[in-house]
Coordinates of C-alpha atoms in Angstrom, one line a residue:
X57 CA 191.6 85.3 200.1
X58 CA 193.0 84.1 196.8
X59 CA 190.8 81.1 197.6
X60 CA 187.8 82.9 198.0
X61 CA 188.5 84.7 194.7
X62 CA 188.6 81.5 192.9
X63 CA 185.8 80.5 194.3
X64 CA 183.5 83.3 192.7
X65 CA 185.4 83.3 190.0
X66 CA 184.5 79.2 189.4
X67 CA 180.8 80.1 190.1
X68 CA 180.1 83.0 188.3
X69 CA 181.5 81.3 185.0
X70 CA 179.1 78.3 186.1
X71 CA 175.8 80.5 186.9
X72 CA 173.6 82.2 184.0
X73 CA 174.4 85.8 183.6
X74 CA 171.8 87.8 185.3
X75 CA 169.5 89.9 182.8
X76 CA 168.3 93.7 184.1
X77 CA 164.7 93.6 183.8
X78 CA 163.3 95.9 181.3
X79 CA 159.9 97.2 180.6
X80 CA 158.3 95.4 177.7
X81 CA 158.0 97.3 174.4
X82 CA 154.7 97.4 172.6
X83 CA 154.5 95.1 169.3
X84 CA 154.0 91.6 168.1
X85 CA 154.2 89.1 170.8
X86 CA 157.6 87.4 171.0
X87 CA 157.9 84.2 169.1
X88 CA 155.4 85.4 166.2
X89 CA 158.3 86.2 163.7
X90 CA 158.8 82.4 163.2
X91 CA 155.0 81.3 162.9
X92 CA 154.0 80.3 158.9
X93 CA 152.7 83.7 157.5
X94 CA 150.2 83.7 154.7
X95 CA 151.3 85.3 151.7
X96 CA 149.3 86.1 148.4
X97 CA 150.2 85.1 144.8
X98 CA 152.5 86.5 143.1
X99 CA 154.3 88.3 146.4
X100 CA 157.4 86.8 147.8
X101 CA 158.8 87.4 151.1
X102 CA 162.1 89.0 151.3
X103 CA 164.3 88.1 154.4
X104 CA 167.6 89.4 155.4
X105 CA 170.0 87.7 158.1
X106 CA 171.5 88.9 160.8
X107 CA 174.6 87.0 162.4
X108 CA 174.8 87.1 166.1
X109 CA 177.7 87.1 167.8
X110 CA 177.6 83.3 169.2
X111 CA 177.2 82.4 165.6
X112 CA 173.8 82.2 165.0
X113 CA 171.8 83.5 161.9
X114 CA 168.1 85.6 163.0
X115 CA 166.4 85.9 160.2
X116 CA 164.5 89.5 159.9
X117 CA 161.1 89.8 158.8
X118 CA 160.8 92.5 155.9
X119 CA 157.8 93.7 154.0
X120 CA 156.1 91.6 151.2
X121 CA 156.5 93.1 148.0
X122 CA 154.9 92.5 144.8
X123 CA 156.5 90.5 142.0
X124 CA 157.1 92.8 139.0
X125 CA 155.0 92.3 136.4
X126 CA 155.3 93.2 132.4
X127 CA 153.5 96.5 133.6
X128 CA 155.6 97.9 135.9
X129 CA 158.4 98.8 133.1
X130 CA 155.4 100.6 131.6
X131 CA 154.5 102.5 135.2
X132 CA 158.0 103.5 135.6
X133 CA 158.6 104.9 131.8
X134 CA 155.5 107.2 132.6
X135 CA 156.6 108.3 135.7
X136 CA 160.6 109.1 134.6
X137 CA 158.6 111.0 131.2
X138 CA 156.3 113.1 133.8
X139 CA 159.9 113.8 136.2
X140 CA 161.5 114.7 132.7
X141 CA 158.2 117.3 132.1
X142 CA 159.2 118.3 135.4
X143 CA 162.3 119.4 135.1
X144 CA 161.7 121.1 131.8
X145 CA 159.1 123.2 133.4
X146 CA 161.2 124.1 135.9
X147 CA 164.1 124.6 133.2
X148 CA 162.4 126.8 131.4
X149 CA 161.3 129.0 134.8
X150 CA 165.0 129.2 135.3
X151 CA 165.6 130.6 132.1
X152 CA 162.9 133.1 132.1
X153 CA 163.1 134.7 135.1
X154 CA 167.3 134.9 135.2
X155 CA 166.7 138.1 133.3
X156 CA 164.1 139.7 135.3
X157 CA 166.1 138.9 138.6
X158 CA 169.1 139.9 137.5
X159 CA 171.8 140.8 140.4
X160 CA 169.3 139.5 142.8
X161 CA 171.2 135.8 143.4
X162 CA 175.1 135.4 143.4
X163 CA 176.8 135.0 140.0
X164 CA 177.9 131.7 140.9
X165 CA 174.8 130.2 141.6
X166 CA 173.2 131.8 138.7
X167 CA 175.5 130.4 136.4
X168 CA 175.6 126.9 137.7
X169 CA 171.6 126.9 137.3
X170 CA 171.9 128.2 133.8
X171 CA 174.4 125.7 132.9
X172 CA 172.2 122.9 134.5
X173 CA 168.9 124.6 132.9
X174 CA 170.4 124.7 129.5
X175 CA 171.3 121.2 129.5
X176 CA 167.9 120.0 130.0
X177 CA 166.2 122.0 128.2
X178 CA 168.5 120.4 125.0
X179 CA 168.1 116.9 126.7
X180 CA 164.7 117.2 126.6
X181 CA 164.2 118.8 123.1
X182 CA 166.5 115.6 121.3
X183 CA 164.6 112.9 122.9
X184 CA 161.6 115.0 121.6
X185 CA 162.4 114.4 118.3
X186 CA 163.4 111.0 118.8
X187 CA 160.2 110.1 120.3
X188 CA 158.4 111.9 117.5
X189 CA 160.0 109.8 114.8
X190 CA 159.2 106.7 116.9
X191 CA 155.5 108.0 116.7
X192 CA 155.2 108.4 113.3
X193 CA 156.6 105.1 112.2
X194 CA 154.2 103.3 115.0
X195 CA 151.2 105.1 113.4
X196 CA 152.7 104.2 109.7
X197 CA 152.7 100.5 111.3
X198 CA 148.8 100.6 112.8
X199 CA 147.9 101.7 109.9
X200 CA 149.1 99.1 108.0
X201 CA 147.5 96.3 110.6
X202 CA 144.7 95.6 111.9
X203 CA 143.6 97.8 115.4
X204 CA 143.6 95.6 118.5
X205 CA 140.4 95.5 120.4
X206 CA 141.7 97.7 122.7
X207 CA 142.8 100.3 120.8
X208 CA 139.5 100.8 119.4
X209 CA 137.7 104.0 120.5
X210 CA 134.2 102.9 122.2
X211 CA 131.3 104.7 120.8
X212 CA 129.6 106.7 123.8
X213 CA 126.7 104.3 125.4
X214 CA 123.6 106.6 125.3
X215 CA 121.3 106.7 128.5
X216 CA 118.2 105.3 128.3
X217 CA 115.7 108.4 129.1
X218 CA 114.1 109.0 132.6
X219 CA 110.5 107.9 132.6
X220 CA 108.2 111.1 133.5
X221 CA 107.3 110.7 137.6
X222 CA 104.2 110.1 139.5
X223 CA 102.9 107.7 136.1
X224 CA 99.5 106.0 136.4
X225 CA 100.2 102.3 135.9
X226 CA 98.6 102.2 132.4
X227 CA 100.6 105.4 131.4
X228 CA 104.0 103.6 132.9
X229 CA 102.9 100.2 130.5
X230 CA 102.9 102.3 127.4
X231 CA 106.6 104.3 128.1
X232 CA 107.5 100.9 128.5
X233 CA 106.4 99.7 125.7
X234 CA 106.9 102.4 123.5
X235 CA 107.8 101.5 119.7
X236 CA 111.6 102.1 119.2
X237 CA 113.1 103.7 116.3
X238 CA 111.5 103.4 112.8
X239 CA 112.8 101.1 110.3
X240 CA 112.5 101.5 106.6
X241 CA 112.8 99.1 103.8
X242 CA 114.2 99.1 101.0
X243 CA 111.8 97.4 99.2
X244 CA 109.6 100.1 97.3
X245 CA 107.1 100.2 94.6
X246 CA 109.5 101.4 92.1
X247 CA 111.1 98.5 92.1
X248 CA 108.4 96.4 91.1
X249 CA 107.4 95.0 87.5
X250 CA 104.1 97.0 87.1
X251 CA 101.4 94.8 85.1
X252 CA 99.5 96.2 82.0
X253 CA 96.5 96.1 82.0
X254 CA 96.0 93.1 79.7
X255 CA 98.1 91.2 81.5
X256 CA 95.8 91.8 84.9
X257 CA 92.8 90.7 83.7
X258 CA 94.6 87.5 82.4
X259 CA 96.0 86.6 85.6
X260 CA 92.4 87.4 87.1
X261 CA 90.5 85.4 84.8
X262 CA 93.2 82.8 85.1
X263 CA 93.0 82.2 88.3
X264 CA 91.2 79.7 90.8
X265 CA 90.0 80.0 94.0
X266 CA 92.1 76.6 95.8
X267 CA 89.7 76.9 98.9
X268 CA 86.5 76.7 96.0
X269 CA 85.7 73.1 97.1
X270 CA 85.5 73.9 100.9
X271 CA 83.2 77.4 100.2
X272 CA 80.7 75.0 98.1
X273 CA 80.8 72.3 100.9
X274 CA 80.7 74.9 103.6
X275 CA 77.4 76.2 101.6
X276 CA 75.8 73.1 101.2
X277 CA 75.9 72.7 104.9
X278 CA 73.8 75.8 105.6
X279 CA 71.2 74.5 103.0
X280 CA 70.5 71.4 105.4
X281 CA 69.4 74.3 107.8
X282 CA 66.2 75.3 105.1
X283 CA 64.0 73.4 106.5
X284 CA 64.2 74.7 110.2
X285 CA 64.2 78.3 109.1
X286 CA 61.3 77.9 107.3
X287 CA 59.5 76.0 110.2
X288 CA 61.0 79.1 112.4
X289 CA 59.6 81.3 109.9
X290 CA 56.3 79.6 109.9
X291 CA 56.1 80.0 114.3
X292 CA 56.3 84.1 114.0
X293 CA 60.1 84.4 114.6
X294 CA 62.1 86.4 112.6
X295 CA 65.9 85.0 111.5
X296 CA 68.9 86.8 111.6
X297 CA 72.1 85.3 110.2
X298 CA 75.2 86.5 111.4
X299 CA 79.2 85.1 110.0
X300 CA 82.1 86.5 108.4
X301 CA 81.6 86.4 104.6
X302 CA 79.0 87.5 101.8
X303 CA 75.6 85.8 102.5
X304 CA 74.0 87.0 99.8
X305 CA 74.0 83.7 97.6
X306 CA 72.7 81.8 100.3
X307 CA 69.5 84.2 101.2
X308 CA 68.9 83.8 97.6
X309 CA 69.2 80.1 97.6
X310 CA 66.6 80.4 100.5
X311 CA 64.7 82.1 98.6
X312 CA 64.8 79.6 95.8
X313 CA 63.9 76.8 98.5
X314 CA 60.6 78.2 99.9
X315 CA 59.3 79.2 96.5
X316 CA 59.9 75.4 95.4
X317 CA 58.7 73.9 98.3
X318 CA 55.3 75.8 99.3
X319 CA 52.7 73.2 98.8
X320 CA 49.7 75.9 97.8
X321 CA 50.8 79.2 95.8
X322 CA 54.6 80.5 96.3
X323 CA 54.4 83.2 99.2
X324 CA 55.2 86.8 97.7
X325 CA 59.4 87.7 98.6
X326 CA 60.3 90.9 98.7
X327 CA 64.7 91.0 99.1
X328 CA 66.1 94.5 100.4
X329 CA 69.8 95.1 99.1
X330 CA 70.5 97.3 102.4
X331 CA 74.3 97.7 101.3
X332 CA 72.9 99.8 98.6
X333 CA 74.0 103.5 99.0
X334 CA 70.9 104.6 97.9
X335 CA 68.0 102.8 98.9
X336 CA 66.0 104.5 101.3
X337 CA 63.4 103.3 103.7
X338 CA 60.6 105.1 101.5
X339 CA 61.7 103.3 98.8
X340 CA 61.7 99.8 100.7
X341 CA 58.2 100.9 102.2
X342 CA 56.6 101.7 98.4
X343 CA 57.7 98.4 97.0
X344 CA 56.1 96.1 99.8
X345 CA 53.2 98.2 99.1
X346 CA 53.0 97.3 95.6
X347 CA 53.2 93.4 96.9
X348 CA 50.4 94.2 99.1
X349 CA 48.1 96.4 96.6
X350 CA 49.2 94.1 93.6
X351 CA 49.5 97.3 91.5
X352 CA 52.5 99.3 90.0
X353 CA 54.4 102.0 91.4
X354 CA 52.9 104.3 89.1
X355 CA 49.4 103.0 90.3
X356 CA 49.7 103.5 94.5
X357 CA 46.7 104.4 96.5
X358 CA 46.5 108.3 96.6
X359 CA 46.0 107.9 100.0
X360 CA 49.3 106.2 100.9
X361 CA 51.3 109.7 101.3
X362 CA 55.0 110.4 100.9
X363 CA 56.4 110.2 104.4
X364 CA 57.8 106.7 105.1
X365 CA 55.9 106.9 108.7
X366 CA 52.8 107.5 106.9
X367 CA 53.1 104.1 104.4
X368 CA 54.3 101.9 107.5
X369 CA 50.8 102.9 109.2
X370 CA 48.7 102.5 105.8
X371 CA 50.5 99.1 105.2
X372 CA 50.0 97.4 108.3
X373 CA 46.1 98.7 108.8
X374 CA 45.6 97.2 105.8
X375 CA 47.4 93.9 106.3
X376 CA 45.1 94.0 109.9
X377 CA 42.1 94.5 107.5
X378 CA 42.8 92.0 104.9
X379 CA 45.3 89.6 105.8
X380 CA 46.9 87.6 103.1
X381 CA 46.8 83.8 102.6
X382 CA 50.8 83.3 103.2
X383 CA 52.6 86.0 105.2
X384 CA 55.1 88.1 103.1
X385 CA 58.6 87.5 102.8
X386 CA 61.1 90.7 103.6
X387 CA 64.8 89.4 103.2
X388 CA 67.1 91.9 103.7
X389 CA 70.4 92.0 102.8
X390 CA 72.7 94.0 105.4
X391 CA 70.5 95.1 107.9
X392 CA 73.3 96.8 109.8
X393 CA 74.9 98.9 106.6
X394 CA 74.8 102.5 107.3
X395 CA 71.8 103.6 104.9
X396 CA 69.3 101.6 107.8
X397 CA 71.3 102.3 110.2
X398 CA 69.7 106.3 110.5
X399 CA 66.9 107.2 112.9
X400 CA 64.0 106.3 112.1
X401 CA 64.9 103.4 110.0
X402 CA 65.5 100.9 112.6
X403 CA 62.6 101.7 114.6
X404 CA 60.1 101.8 111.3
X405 CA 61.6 98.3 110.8
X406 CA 61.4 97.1 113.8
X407 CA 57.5 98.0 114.0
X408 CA 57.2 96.3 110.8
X409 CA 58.8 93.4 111.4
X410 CA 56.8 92.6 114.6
X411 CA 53.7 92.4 112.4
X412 CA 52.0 88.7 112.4
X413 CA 51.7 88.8 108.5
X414 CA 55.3 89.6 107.8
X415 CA 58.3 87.5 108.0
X416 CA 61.3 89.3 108.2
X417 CA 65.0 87.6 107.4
X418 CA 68.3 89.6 107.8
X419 CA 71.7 89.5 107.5
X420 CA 74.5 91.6 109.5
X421 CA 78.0 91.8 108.7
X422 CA 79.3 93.9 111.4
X423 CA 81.0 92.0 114.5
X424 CA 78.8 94.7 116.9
X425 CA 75.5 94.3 115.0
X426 CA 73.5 93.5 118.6
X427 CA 75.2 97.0 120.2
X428 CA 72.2 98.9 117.3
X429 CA 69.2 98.2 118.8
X430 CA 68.3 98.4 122.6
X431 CA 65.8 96.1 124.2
X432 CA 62.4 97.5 122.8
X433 CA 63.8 96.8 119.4
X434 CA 65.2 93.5 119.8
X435 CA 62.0 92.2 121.6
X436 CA 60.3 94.0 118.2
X437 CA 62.4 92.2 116.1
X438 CA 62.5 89.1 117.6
X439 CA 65.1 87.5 116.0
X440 CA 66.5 83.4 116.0
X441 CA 70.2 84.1 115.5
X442 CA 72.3 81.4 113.5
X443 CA 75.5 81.4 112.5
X444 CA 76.2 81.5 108.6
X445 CA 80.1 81.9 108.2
X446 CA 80.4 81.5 104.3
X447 CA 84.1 82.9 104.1
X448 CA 82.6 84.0 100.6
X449 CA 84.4 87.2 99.4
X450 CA 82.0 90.2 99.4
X451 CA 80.9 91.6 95.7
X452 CA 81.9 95.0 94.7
X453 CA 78.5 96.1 95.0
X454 CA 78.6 95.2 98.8
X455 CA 82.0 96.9 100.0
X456 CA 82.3 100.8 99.3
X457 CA 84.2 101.2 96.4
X458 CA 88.3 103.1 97.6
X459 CA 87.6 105.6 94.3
X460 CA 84.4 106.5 95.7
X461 CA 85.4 106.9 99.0
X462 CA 88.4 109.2 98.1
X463 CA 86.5 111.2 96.0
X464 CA 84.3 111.9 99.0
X465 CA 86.9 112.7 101.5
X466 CA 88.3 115.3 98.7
X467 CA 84.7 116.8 97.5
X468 CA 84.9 115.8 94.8
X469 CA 82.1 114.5 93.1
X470 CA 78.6 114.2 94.5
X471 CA 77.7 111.0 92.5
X472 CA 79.3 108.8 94.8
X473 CA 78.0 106.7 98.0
X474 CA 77.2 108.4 101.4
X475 CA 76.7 111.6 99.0
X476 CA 73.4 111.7 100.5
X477 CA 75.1 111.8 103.8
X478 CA 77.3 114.4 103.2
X479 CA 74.7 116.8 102.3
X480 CA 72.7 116.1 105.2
X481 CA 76.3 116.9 107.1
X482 CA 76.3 120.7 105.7
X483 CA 72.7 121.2 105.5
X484 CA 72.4 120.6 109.4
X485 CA 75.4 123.3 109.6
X486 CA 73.4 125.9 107.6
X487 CA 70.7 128.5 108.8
X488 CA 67.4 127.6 108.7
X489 CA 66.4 129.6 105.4
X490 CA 69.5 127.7 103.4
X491 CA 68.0 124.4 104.3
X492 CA 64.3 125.7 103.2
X493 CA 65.8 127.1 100.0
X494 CA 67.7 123.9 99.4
X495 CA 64.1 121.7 100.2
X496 CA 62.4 123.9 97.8
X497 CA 64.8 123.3 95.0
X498 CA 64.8 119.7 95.3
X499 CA 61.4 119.6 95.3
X500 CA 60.6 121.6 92.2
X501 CA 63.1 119.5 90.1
X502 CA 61.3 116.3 91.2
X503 CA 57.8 117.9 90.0
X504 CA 59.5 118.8 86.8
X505 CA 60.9 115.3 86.3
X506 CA 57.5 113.6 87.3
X507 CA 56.0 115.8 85.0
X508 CA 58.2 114.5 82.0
X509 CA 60.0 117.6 82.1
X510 CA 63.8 116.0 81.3
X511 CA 66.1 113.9 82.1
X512 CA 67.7 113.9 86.1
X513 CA 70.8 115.5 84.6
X514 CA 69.3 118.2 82.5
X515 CA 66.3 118.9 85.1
X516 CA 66.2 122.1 86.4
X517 CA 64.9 125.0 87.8
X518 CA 64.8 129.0 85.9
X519 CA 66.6 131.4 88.6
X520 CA 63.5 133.5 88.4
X521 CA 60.9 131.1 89.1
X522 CA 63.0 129.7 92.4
X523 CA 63.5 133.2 93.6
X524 CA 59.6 134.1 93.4
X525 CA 59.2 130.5 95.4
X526 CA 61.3 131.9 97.8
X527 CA 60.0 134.9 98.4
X528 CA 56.8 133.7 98.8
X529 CA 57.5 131.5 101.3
X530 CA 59.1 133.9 103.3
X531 CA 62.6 132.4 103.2
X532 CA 64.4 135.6 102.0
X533 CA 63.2 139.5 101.1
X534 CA 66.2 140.4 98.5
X535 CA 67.5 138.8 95.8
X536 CA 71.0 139.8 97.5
X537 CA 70.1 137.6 100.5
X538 CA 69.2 134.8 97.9
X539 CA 72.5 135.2 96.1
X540 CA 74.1 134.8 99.7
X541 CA 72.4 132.1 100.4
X542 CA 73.2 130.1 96.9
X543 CA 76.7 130.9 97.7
X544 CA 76.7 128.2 100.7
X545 CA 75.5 125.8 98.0
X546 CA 78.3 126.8 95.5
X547 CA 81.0 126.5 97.9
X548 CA 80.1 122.3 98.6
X549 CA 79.1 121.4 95.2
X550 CA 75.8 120.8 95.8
X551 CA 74.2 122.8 93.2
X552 CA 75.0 123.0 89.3
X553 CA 73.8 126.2 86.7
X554 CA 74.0 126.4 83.5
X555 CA 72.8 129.2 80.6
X556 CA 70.3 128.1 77.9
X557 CA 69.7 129.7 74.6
X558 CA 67.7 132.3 75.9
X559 CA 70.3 133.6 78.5
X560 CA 68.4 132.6 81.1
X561 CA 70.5 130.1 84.1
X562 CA 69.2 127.1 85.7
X563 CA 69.6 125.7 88.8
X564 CA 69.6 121.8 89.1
X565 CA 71.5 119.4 91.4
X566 CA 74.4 116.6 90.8
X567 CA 71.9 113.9 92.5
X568 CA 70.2 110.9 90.9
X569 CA 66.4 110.6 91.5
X570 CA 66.7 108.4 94.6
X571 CA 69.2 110.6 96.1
X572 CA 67.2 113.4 95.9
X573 CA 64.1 111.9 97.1
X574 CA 65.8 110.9 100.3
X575 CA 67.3 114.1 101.2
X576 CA 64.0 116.0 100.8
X577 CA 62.7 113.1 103.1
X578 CA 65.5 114.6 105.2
X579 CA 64.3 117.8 105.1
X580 CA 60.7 117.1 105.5
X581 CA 60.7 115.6 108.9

């Protein structure tokens, strides 16, 4: 027996020691604690060893934690300041609601949370005031340097405003390109050196042109052209030249050339300033009659009437009747300038200009000179075009003057250019019987200055004598409807009284002759 015992004894030291099979536990798979684990920067893996009993160390795997970094002293400060809050909130409940509870809780307990409350409370209230001082002689040190970029309070960004919905595309190009905000300068008159006026027209007359040379070459180019436009002139076409600059001095050279160069006897050249405020297409009309008649202005045919439609028709029957030799000349400076730019003036020039025995050059200055006639009147006209840039600077008397033009935006004076326009303007916003009373006033002071009657300034008409025209004509009944109607007149400045000698007033106008002839022409048709 003792034989046997050995003998199990012997083996069961030499066999294995048998293991109770247990159910597996959910996890990592065994043998994954010593495989290379990926940690991040900055963390470092913390592992704690465990000694078995045969001797053997296990390491334990343990969470990563991060590596403290100059922040975390600042994290932790916060956090103990907001527990020290804490407990002074809570303190100070303690404190206030011991005497409302009173008897409620044991004595023992209340006094121990007094004590404890107290001691807080005082804790608190001492580093208080130390931190306090700390404050102030941190803000005594800022002050005294420079703010770090970070301390710096950022201004607040403004948002950029919603555009408006459901946009057409040309709306949506124009939000998007709208002008930002307005910049002045600081650059003002005031701060200029004004000039007296001595010392402007020295500089003026001092001064020369540097681009001279090249305006006089530039010219002498568009006199090689002479001969061609006269040749044109000479086949029944009309010229138009067109260009940025004055052309004035080279339709006169022009001028110059044909009378020179005509073999037989210099053809007759009538030139037009149509920049002229007041030239009028009567006016234009009267003097190529006086080429044709070869008489004075005083000294017209009787039969050539007053209306310009009525001349044109006289003119050309007689031209068709008795041509002349050489055909006559019309040059006409500024064809497109607003005083031939009314109806009828293009079309009266247009029927003109297509006669055989006239020759008709113009020049235009506007970039849309072609958009003024349609296609009756350019085939009328039939113009040559040719391009005359001269870069010459226009005269005064081409360009409006900027008095004039003020004092006809304000009212102001009547003696100005387009004032014939601006009567036309109210007249065709007044009744019928103001614009009758109005034609027979102007035409009374023209009889009286035809007559030898006075000057323009000083012609007039008595009040008595215009109210019995009036009335005879049927334009008013009462001299209280006549006053009314003068009133209109009054109000715009277009009519002047004074009182003679006698007492007596007069009625008269602010116009010059030619002004006044062309707004009873106005009137008339």
């Amino acid at each position: 027996m003792d034989g046997i015992a050995a003998h199990f004894e012997t083996a069961s030291e030499n066999e294995e020691p048998v293991h109770t099979p247990r159910k597996s536990r959910l996890g990592r798979p065994r043998g994954s604690g010593n495989k290379a684990t990926s940690v991040p920067d900055g963390v470092h893996e913390l592992r704690s060893e465990t000694i078995l009993a045969d001797g053997r160390a296990v390491g334990l795997p343990t969470t990563p934690s991060k590596s403290r970094g100059p922040g975390d002293s600042r994290r932790e400060a916060q956090n103990a300041q907001q527990l020290d809050r804490s407990a002074k909130r809570k303190s100070v409940r303690t404190l206030i609601e011991k005497p409302v509870n009173d008897g409620v809780s044991d004595e023992e307990d209340s006094e121990d949370e007094d004590t404890l409350a107290r001691k807080i409370w005082e804790a608190d209230e001492a580093e208080s005031d130390e931190q306090q001082d700390g404050s102030e002689n941190d803000v005594g040190a800022e002050s005294a340097g420079p703010k770090t970029p970070s301390m710096r309070k950022k201004g607040k960004r403004r948002k950029s405003p919603t555009p408006p919905q459901n946009l057409p595309p040309h709306e949506q190009y124009f939000w998007q390109n709208r002008p930002g905000k307005i910049k002045t300068s600081n650059s003002t008159l005031s701060s200029l050196s004004l000039l007296t006026h001595e010392q402007y027209h020295k500089e003026i007359n001092a001064f020369e042109d540097p681009h001279e040379s090249s305006f006089a070459f530039l010219h002498s180019l568009h006199c090689r052209s002479f001969p061609q436009w006269r040749f044109e002139l000479s086949e029944s076409y009309n010229i138009c030249l067109y260009g940025y600059g004055s052309k004035r001095k080279l339709v006169t050279a022009f001028a110059n050339y044909l009378h020179r160069s005509s073999p037989t006897k210099p053809p007759k050249i009538l030139v037009v300033n149509g920049y002229a405020p007041s030239v009028t297409l009567r006016q234009l009309l009267t003097t190529l009659a006086t080429l044709v008649f070869d008489c004075t202005p005083t000294h017209l045919p009787s039969h050539l009437g007053s209306q310009p439609r009525d001349i044109l028709t006289i003119l050309l029957s007689h031209l068709n009747t008795h041509p002349p030799s050489t055909p006559y000349q019309v040059f006409i400076n500024s064809l497109d300038a607003p005083p031939l730019r009314r109806s009828p003036t293009p079309a009266l020039l247009a029927q003109l200009a297509a006669h055989p025995q006239i020759n008709l050059l113009a020049t235009c200055d506007s970039p849309t000179f072609p958009l003024l006639w349609n296609t009756h009147l350019r085939d009328q006209f039939n113009f040559v075009f040719h391009d005359t840039t001269t870069f010459q600077s226009y005269a005064s008397v081409e360009i409006p003057s900027v008095v004039d033009s003020v004092n006809e935006l304000l009212n102001r004076s009547g003696r100005n250019i387009k004032g014939k326009e601006g009567v036309g303007f109210v007249l065709r916003s007044l009744p019928e019987n103001a614009r009758n009373l109005y034609r027979v006033l102007i035409a009374e002071i023209l009889a009286i200055i035809d007559d030898g009657g006075g000057d323009v300034g000083d012609a007039g008409v008595d009040y008595k004598v215009l109210y019995q025209k009036v009335v005879e004509e049927f334009i008013c009944s009462s001299e209280m409807g006549f006053r009314q109607l003068l009133k209109e007149f009054y109000d715009h400045q277009m009519i002047v009284s004074r009182r003679e000698g006698g007492g007596a007033e007069i009625l008269g106008v602010p116009w010059r002759r030619e002004e006044m002839k062309g707004i009873l022409e106005d009137l008339m048709v």
